[in-house]
PDB file of C-alpha atoms in Angstrom:
ATOM      1  CA  PRO A   1     111.640 -64.318 108.436  1.00 90.00           C
ATOM      2  CA  ASP A   2     114.485 -65.848 106.347  1.00 91.00           C
ATOM      3  CA  GLY A   3     113.110 -64.299 103.154  1.00 94.00           C
ATOM      4  CA  ASN A   4     111.846 -67.578 101.707  1.00 96.00           C
ATOM      5  CA  ILE A   5     108.410 -67.593 100.078  1.00 97.00           C
ATOM      6  CA  LEU A   6     105.692 -70.213 100.671  1.00 97.00           C
ATOM      7  CA  LEU A   7     102.944 -70.968  98.147  1.00 95.00           C
ATOM      8  CA  ALA A   8     100.120 -73.394  98.817  1.00 94.00           C
ATOM      9  CA  GLY A   9      97.119 -74.948  97.138  1.00 92.00           C
ATOM     10  CA  TYR A  10      96.532 -78.368  95.639  1.00 90.00           C
ATOM     11  CA  THR A  11      98.014 -80.759  93.116  1.00 90.00           C
ATOM     12  CA  TYR A  12      96.507 -83.534  91.033  1.00 87.00           C
ATOM     13  CA  ASP A  13      98.120 -86.960  91.383  1.00 73.00           C
ATOM     14  CA  SER A  14      97.287 -88.977  88.266  1.00 77.00           C
ATOM     15  CA  ASN A  15      98.720 -92.148  89.826  1.00 76.00           C
ATOM     16  CA  THR A  16      96.177 -92.277  92.669  1.00 70.00           C
ATOM     17  CA  PRO A  17      94.149 -90.427  91.235  1.00 74.00           C
ATOM     18  CA  SER A  18      93.486 -87.774  93.880  1.00 80.00           C
ATOM     19  CA  ILE A  19      93.797 -84.045  94.516  1.00 85.00           C
ATOM     20  CA  ASP A  20      96.227 -83.474  97.380  1.00 87.00           C
ATOM     21  CA  PHE A  21      97.651 -80.700  99.546  1.00 89.00           C
ATOM     22  CA  LEU A  22     100.601 -78.837  98.054  1.00 91.00           C
ATOM     23  CA  ILE A  23     103.198 -76.445  99.517  1.00 95.00           C
ATOM     24  CA  VAL A  24     106.101 -74.992  97.537  1.00 97.00           C
ATOM     25  CA  GLN A  25     108.985 -73.120  99.171  1.00 97.00           C
ATOM     26  CA  ILE A  26     110.916 -70.647  97.030  1.00 97.00           C
ATOM     27  CA  LEU A  27     114.255 -69.058  97.893  1.00 97.00           C
ATOM     28  CA  PRO A  28     114.558 -65.245  97.835  1.00 96.00           C
ATOM     29  CA  ASP A  29     115.992 -65.435  94.295  1.00 96.00           C
ATOM     30  CA  GLY A  30     112.835 -67.218  93.035  1.00 95.00           C
ATOM     31  CA  THR A  31     114.268 -70.733  92.718  1.00 96.00           C
ATOM     32  CA  PRO A  32     112.812 -73.794  94.529  1.00 96.00           C
ATOM     33  CA  ASP A  33     114.357 -74.510  97.947  1.00 97.00           C
ATOM     34  CA  PRO A  34     116.098 -77.924  97.655  1.00 96.00           C
ATOM     35  CA  ALA A  35     116.041 -78.318 101.463  1.00 95.00           C
ATOM     36  CA  PHE A  36     112.219 -78.233 101.533  1.00 96.00           C
ATOM     37  CA  GLY A  37     110.202 -81.354 100.701  1.00 94.00           C
ATOM     38  CA  THR A  38     111.361 -82.863  97.415  1.00 94.00           C
ATOM     39  CA  THR A  39     113.237 -80.172  95.455  1.00 93.00           C
ATOM     40  CA  GLY A  40     111.100 -77.466  97.065  1.00 95.00           C
ATOM     41  CA  ILE A  41     107.741 -79.253  96.871  1.00 95.00           C
ATOM     42  CA  ALA A  42     105.815 -80.879  99.734  1.00 94.00           C
ATOM     43  CA  THR A  43     102.528 -82.749  99.327  1.00 89.00           C
ATOM     44  CA  ALA A  44     100.145 -84.520 101.686  1.00 87.00           C
ATOM     45  CA  ASP A  45      97.226 -86.865 101.103  1.00 83.00           C
ATOM     46  CA  PHE A  46      94.964 -87.608 104.057  1.00 81.00           C
ATOM     47  CA  SER A  47      91.778 -88.735 102.341  1.00 77.00           C
ATOM     48  CA  GLU A  48      90.222 -89.711  99.052  1.00 75.00           C
ATOM     49  CA  GLY A  49      88.753 -86.969  96.920  1.00 76.00           C
ATOM     50  CA  PHE A  50      89.674 -83.278  96.870  1.00 84.00           C
ATOM     51  CA  GLU A  51      91.984 -81.551  99.392  1.00 87.00           C
ATOM     52  CA  SER A  52      93.212 -77.968  99.079  1.00 88.00           C
ATOM     53  CA  ILE A  53      95.143 -75.527 101.276  1.00 91.00           C
ATOM     54  CA  LEU A  54      93.471 -72.115 101.423  1.00 92.00           C
ATOM     55  CA  SER A  55      95.622 -70.292 104.000  1.00 94.00           C
ATOM     56  CA  LEU A  56      99.010 -70.603 105.718  1.00 96.00           C
ATOM     57  CA  ALA A  57     100.544 -69.316 108.962  1.00 96.00           C
ATOM     58  CA  LEU A  58     103.940 -69.760 110.585  1.00 96.00           C
ATOM     59  CA  GLN A  59     104.585 -70.742 114.181  1.00 96.00           C
ATOM     60  CA  ALA A  60     107.515 -69.218 116.099  1.00 95.00           C
ATOM     61  CA  ASP A  61     109.465 -72.479 115.684  1.00 95.00           C
ATOM     62  CA  GLY A  62     109.130 -72.343 111.889  1.00 95.00           C
ATOM     63  CA  LYS A  63     106.419 -74.991 111.621  1.00 96.00           C
ATOM     64  CA  ILE A  64     103.737 -74.278 109.024  1.00 97.00           C
ATOM     65  CA  VAL A  65     100.010 -74.595 109.769  1.00 96.00           C
ATOM     66  CA  ALA A  66      97.573 -74.768 106.880  1.00 94.00           C
ATOM     67  CA  ALA A  67      93.806 -74.174 106.823  1.00 91.00           C
ATOM     68  CA  CYS A  68      92.196 -76.503 104.333  1.00 85.00           C
ATOM     69  CA  GLY A  69      89.040 -77.721 102.722  1.00 80.00           C
ATOM     70  CA  SER A  70      88.491 -81.330 101.757  1.00 75.00           C
ATOM     71  CA  TYR A  71      85.695 -83.010  99.855  1.00 74.00           C
ATOM     72  CA  TYR A  72      84.748 -86.680  99.753  1.00 69.00           C
ATOM     73  CA  ASN A  73      80.927 -87.090  99.865  1.00 68.00           C
ATOM     74  CA  ASP A  74      80.797 -83.835 101.837  1.00 70.00           C
ATOM     75  CA  TYR A  75      83.037 -80.890 102.750  1.00 81.00           C
ATOM     76  CA  ASN A  76      85.122 -80.877 105.947  1.00 81.00           C
ATOM     77  CA  MET A  77      87.516 -78.436 107.596  1.00 87.00           C
ATOM     78  CA  GLU A  78      91.097 -79.554 107.998  1.00 89.00           C
ATOM     79  CA  VAL A  79      94.218 -78.083 109.571  1.00 93.00           C
ATOM     80  CA  VAL A  80      97.553 -79.671 108.678  1.00 94.00           C
ATOM     81  CA  ARG A  81     100.928 -78.905 110.233  1.00 96.00           C
ATOM     82  CA  PHE A  82     104.218 -79.246 108.370  1.00 96.00           C
ATOM     83  CA  ASP A  83     107.714 -79.185 109.862  1.00 96.00           C
ATOM     84  CA  PRO A  84     110.074 -76.487 108.512  1.00 96.00           C
ATOM     85  CA  ASP A  85     111.560 -79.027 106.068  1.00 96.00           C
ATOM     86  CA  GLY A  86     108.156 -79.788 104.510  1.00 95.00           C
ATOM     87  CA  THR A  87     107.452 -83.111 106.231  1.00 95.00           C
ATOM     88  CA  ILE A  88     104.169 -83.716 108.049  1.00 96.00           C
ATOM     89  CA  ASP A  89     104.395 -83.032 111.801  1.00 96.00           C
ATOM     90  CA  GLN A  90     103.090 -86.320 113.193  1.00 95.00           C
ATOM     91  CA  SER A  91     102.780 -84.820 116.711  1.00 96.00           C
ATOM     92  CA  PHE A  92      99.941 -82.531 115.594  1.00 95.00           C
ATOM     93  CA  GLY A  93      96.309 -83.661 115.791  1.00 93.00           C
ATOM     94  CA  ASN A  94      95.895 -87.144 114.335  1.00 92.00           C
ATOM     95  CA  ASN A  95      99.274 -87.847 112.694  1.00 93.00           C
ATOM     96  CA  GLY A  96      99.550 -84.290 111.421  1.00 92.00           C
ATOM     97  CA  LEU A  97      95.868 -83.619 110.700  1.00 91.00           C
ATOM     98  CA  PHE A  98      93.049 -81.910 112.588  1.00 89.00           C
ATOM     99  CA  LYS A  99      89.711 -82.640 110.909  1.00 87.00           C
ATOM    100  CA  PHE A 100      86.261 -81.256 111.719  1.00 85.00           C
ATOM    101  CA  GLY A 101      82.951 -82.141 110.142  1.00 76.00           C
ATOM    102  CA  LEU A 102      79.345 -82.379 111.312  1.00 74.00           C
ATOM    103  CA  SER A 103      76.893 -84.865 109.819  1.00 73.00           C
ATOM    104  CA  ASN A 104      74.573 -83.444 107.146  1.00 74.00           C
ATOM    105  CA  ARG A 105      76.615 -80.246 107.039  1.00 76.00           C
ATOM    106  CA  GLU A 106      79.329 -78.745 104.858  1.00 79.00           C
ATOM    107  CA  GLU A 107      82.382 -77.063 106.389  1.00 84.00           C
ATOM    108  CA  ILE A 108      85.411 -75.306 104.898  1.00 85.00           C
ATOM    109  CA  ALA A 109      88.291 -73.478 106.657  1.00 89.00           C
ATOM    110  CA  TYR A 110      89.386 -70.332 104.813  1.00 91.00           C
ATOM    111  CA  SER A 111      91.913 -68.471 106.974  1.00 94.00           C
ATOM    112  CA  ILE A 112      94.354 -69.286 109.774  1.00 96.00           C
ATOM    113  CA  ALA A 113      96.650 -67.422 112.175  1.00 97.00           C
ATOM    114  CA  VAL A 114      98.962 -68.219 115.081  1.00 97.00           C
ATOM    115  CA  GLN A 115      98.590 -66.242 118.306  1.00 97.00           C
ATOM    116  CA  SER A 116     101.573 -65.015 120.352  1.00 95.00           C
ATOM    117  CA  ASP A 117     101.013 -67.962 122.729  1.00 95.00           C
ATOM    118  CA  GLN A 118     101.201 -70.244 119.651  1.00 96.00           C
ATOM    119  CA  LYS A 119      97.544 -71.275 119.827  1.00 97.00           C
ATOM    120  CA  ILE A 120      96.009 -71.616 116.378  1.00 97.00           C
ATOM    121  CA  VAL A 121      92.835 -69.814 115.291  1.00 97.00           C
ATOM    122  CA  PHE A 122      91.038 -70.415 112.019  1.00 95.00           C
ATOM    123  CA  CYS A 123      87.730 -69.378 110.497  1.00 93.00           C
ATOM    124  CA  GLY A 124      85.389 -70.672 107.842  1.00 89.00           C
ATOM    125  CA  THR A 125      81.801 -71.669 107.228  1.00 86.00           C
ATOM    126  CA  SER A 126      79.348 -74.386 108.203  1.00 84.00           C
ATOM    127  CA  PHE A 127      75.932 -74.890 106.644  1.00 79.00           C
ATOM    128  CA  LYS A 128      73.307 -77.597 106.345  1.00 72.00           C
ATOM    129  CA  ASN A 129      73.210 -79.577 103.114  1.00 67.00           C
ATOM    130  CA  GLY A 130      70.868 -77.878 100.655  1.00 65.00           C
ATOM    131  CA  SER A 131      70.432 -74.843 102.902  1.00 65.00           C
ATOM    132  CA  THR A 132      70.734 -71.208 101.865  1.00 64.00           C
ATOM    133  CA  SER A 133      71.829 -70.130 105.342  1.00 67.00           C
ATOM    134  CA  GLY A 134      74.773 -71.084 107.487  1.00 77.00           C
ATOM    135  CA  GLU A 135      77.128 -69.975 110.208  1.00 84.00           C
ATOM    136  CA  ALA A 136      80.437 -68.180 110.129  1.00 88.00           C
ATOM    137  CA  THR A 137      82.799 -70.229 112.261  1.00 90.00           C
ATOM    138  CA  LEU A 138      85.837 -69.404 114.387  1.00 93.00           C
ATOM    139  CA  PHE A 139      87.814 -72.176 116.102  1.00 94.00           C
ATOM    140  CA  ARG A 140      90.897 -72.225 118.328  1.00 96.00           C
ATOM    141  CA  LEU A 141      93.304 -75.121 118.764  1.00 97.00           C
ATOM    142  CA  GLN A 142      95.985 -75.857 121.294  1.00 97.00           C
ATOM    143  CA  VAL A 143      99.535 -76.185 119.944  1.00 96.00           C
ATOM    144  CA  ASP A 144      99.088 -79.980 119.785  1.00 96.00           C
ATOM    145  CA  GLY A 145      96.101 -79.752 117.418  1.00 95.00           C
ATOM    146  CA  THR A 146      93.275 -80.308 119.902  1.00 95.00           C
ATOM    147  CA  PHE A 147      90.412 -77.898 120.622  1.00 95.00           C
ATOM    148  CA  ASP A 148      91.157 -75.143 123.138  1.00 97.00           C
ATOM    149  CA  THR A 149      88.189 -75.660 125.464  1.00 96.00           C
ATOM    150  CA  THR A 150      88.699 -72.206 127.072  1.00 97.00           C
ATOM    151  CA  PHE A 151      87.618 -70.556 123.799  1.00 96.00           C
ATOM    152  CA  GLY A 152      83.946 -70.183 122.830  1.00 95.00           C
ATOM    153  CA  THR A 153      82.114 -73.473 123.418  1.00 95.00           C
ATOM    154  CA  ASN A 154      84.777 -76.160 123.646  1.00 94.00           C
ATOM    155  CA  GLY A 155      86.976 -74.261 121.206  1.00 95.00           C
ATOM    156  CA  GLN A 156      84.212 -73.428 118.732  1.00 93.00           C
ATOM    157  CA  VAL A 157      82.241 -70.271 117.877  1.00 93.00           C
ATOM    158  CA  PHE A 158      79.307 -70.389 115.430  1.00 88.00           C
ATOM    159  CA  THR A 159      77.781 -67.031 114.404  1.00 86.00           C
ATOM    160  CA  GLU A 160      74.379 -67.114 112.686  1.00 81.00           C
ATOM    161  CA  LEU A 161      73.314 -63.920 110.895  1.00 74.00           C
ATOM    162  CA  GLY A 162      70.313 -65.455 109.132  1.00 70.00           C
ATOM    163  CA  MET A 163      72.093 -65.540 105.809  1.00 73.00           C
ATOM    164  CA  LEU A 164      74.700 -67.629 104.037  1.00 76.00           C
ATOM    165  CA  GLU A 165      77.995 -66.634 105.662  1.00 81.00           C
ATOM    166  CA  PHE A 166      81.599 -67.384 104.793  1.00 83.00           C
ATOM    167  CA  ALA A 167      84.260 -66.229 107.293  1.00 88.00           C
ATOM    168  CA  ARG A 168      86.935 -65.587 104.675  1.00 89.00           C
ATOM    169  CA  ASN A 169      89.741 -63.909 106.594  1.00 93.00           C
ATOM    170  CA  LEU A 170      90.954 -63.083 110.091  1.00 95.00           C
ATOM    171  CA  LEU A 171      93.465 -60.784 111.737  1.00 95.00           C
ATOM    172  CA  LEU A 172      94.905 -60.808 115.251  1.00 97.00           C
ATOM    173  CA  GLN A 173      95.043 -57.516 117.136  1.00 96.00           C
ATOM    174  CA  PRO A 174      97.938 -56.786 119.542  1.00 93.00           C
ATOM    175  CA  ASP A 175      95.480 -56.984 122.470  1.00 94.00           C
ATOM    176  CA  GLY A 176      94.546 -60.574 121.525  1.00 92.00           C
ATOM    177  CA  LYS A 177      91.179 -59.747 119.963  1.00 95.00           C
ATOM    178  CA  ILE A 178      90.327 -61.428 116.668  1.00 96.00           C
ATOM    179  CA  ILE A 179      88.819 -59.610 113.677  1.00 95.00           C
ATOM    180  CA  VAL A 180      86.967 -61.840 111.218  1.00 94.00           C
ATOM    181  CA  GLY A 181      85.926 -60.721 107.750  1.00 91.00           C
ATOM    182  CA  VAL A 182      82.646 -62.347 106.719  1.00 87.00           C
ATOM    183  CA  GLU A 183      81.127 -62.615 103.263  1.00 84.00           C
ATOM    184  CA  SER A 184      77.325 -62.841 103.472  1.00 80.00           C
ATOM    185  CA  SER A 185      74.358 -63.072 101.152  1.00 74.00           C
ATOM    186  CA  ASP A 186      70.653 -62.658 101.846  1.00 68.00           C
ATOM    187  CA  PRO A 187      69.001 -65.786 100.376  1.00 63.00           C
ATOM    188  CA  ASN A 188      65.689 -63.872 100.039  1.00 67.00           C
ATOM    189  CA  ASN A 189      67.325 -61.140  97.983  1.00 64.00           C
ATOM    190  CA  PRO A 190      70.298 -62.620  96.098  1.00 56.00           C
ATOM    191  CA  GLU A 191      70.643 -59.515  93.954  1.00 58.00           C
ATOM    192  CA  ALA A 192      71.551 -57.564  97.097  1.00 52.00           C
ATOM    193  CA  GLY A 193      75.017 -59.035  96.659  1.00 50.00           C
ATOM    194  CA  TRP A 194      77.668 -59.818  99.205  1.00 49.00           C
ATOM    195  CA  PHE A 195      79.004 -57.767 102.078  1.00 47.00           C
TER     196      PHE A 195
END
């Protein structure tokens, strides 16, 4: 709302070495915002291995929620919340991090949004190791970073279409309904492409 621009992804730290979360805030004139993080750059490192932000959303109070993927032995979904100044919000989840992963499965969160009641919804994928099929996922969190147990089954919705599915994007309708865009492939006919 203030015209600033947020960019997110990952950064490589050669001192650790690790690949960590990265957010950059740019002023409307295209220069880094010195009030955000360190000279406009905020990073976070919650685990060994690879961590990357794939989607951002803003809460009404200016806090930033990020849908992430992390990899260390297997893939897990992560949601991280930053304060408006780029610091980690320690009151969210487990010291700023919500993490979800099932044993022998791979999960990644691709898109995130904040509802009008400030609950957080995010979508992604979950599939068994070595499998060519998996579920599109849709989760909802309370504002504090815990599952909203009134949504789906204890805050979780898994949709199995018999193919390999990636819930890549979501939109919130004014009536509260959630539209999820899913990329799918038929493992028995890979040349059929994605839809």
